[in-house]
XYZ file of C-alpha atoms in Angstrom:
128
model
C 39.352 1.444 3.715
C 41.052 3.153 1.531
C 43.704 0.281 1.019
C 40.722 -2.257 0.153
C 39.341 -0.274 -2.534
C 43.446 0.101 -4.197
C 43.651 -3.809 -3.691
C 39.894 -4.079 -4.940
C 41.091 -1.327 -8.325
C 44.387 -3.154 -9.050
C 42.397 -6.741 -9.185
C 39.135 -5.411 -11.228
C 40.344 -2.107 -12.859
C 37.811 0.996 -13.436
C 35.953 -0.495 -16.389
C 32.490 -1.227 -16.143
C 31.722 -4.804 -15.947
C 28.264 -4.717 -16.973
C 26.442 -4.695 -20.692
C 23.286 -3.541 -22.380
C 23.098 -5.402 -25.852
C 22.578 -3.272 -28.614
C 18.925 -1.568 -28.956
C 17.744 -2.983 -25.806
C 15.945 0.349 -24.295
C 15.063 1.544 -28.224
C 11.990 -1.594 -27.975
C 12.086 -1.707 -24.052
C 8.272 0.076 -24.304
C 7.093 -1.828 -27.285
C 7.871 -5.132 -25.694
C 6.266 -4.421 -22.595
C 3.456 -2.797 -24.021
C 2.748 -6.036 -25.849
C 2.844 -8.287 -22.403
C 0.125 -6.371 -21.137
C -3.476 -7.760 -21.826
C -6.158 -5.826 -24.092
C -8.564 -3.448 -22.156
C -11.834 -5.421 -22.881
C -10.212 -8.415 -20.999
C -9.383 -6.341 -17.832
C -12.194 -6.989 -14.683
C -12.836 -3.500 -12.915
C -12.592 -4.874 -9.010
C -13.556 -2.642 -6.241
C -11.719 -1.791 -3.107
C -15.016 -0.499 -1.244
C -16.850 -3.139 1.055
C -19.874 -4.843 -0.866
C -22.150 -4.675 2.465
C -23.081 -1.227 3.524
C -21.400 -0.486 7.085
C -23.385 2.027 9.677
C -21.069 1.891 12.161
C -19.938 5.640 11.623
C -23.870 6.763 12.258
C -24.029 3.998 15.454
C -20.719 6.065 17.037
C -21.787 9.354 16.928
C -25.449 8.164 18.101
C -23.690 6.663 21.059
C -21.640 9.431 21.624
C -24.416 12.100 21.272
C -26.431 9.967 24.253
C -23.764 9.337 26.389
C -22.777 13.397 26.072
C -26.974 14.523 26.614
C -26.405 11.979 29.757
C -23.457 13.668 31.322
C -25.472 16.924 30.525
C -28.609 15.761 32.229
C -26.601 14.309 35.362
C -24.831 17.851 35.776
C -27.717 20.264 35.057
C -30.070 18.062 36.851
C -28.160 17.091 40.309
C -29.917 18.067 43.167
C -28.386 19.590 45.991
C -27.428 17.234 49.138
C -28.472 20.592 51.496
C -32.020 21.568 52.362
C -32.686 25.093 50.805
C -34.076 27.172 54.325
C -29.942 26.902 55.205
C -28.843 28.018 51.898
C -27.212 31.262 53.274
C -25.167 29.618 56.078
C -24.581 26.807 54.214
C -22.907 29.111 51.480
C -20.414 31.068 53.353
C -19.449 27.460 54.990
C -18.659 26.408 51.743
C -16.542 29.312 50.664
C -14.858 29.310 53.902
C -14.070 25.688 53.541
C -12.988 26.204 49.819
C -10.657 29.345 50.587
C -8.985 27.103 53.679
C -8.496 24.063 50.720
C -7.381 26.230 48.305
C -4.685 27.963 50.083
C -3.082 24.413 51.338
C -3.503 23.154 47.498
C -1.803 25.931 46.768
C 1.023 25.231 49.179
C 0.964 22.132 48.321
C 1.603 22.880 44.599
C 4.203 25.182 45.268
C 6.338 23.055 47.077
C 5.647 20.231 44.679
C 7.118 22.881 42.108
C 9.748 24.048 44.430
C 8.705 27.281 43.662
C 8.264 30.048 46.900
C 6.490 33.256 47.425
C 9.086 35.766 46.320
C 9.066 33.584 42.859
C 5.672 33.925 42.455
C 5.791 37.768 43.318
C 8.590 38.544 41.197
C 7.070 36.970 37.702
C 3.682 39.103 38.903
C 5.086 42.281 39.439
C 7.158 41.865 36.100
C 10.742 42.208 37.219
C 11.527 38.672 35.929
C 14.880 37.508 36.004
């Protein structure tokens, strides 16, 4: 590269090959100060929408009902189990829960490839 820009020196020399005439940047503003039209003759044109849009107040009225229906369907569920067997029903539940839990926990773990002793070791603090 540096060969092409010897060849490229020795051809063209160092001299700038480019001219300003004389006084062109000393009326550069007044000239193009005079090109640009009077300020009575400018139109004022707005960038906002002429029709009024609500569709910022329809979105969050849509999202407030579909949020107070989510609400309703959760606080409002009724349970599938007749209330007299609450009791037995209850420690079922917990029993089947702790049984799930424990394999989804398993099931984690190996997903992680991660094993008891790593699990013990970040808990009791002696980390590698």
């Amino acid at each position: 590269m540096i060969l092409e820009e010897k060849k490229l020196e020795k051809r063209f020399g160092k001299g700038n090959p480019y001219t300003v005439p004389e006084g062109y940047f000393d009326t550069l503003t007044s000239r193009i100060m005079s090109n640009l039209p009077d300020a009575d003759q400018c139109k004022t044109i707005s960038i906002m929408p002429s029709r009024k849009t609500y569709w910022k107040q329809w979105t969050c009225g849509v999202a407030a009902c579909i949020a107070g229906a989510l609400i309703c369907l959760n606080v409002f569920d009724s349970p599938t189990q007749p209330a007299n067997n609450f009791a037995s029903n209850n420690t079922n539940k917990t029993e089947m829960s702790a049984g799930y839990d424990e394999e989804y926990q398993k099931e984690v773990m190996r997903y992680a490839m991660v094993d008891y002793n790593d699990v013990y070791t970040y808990l009791s603090g002696t980390a590698y």
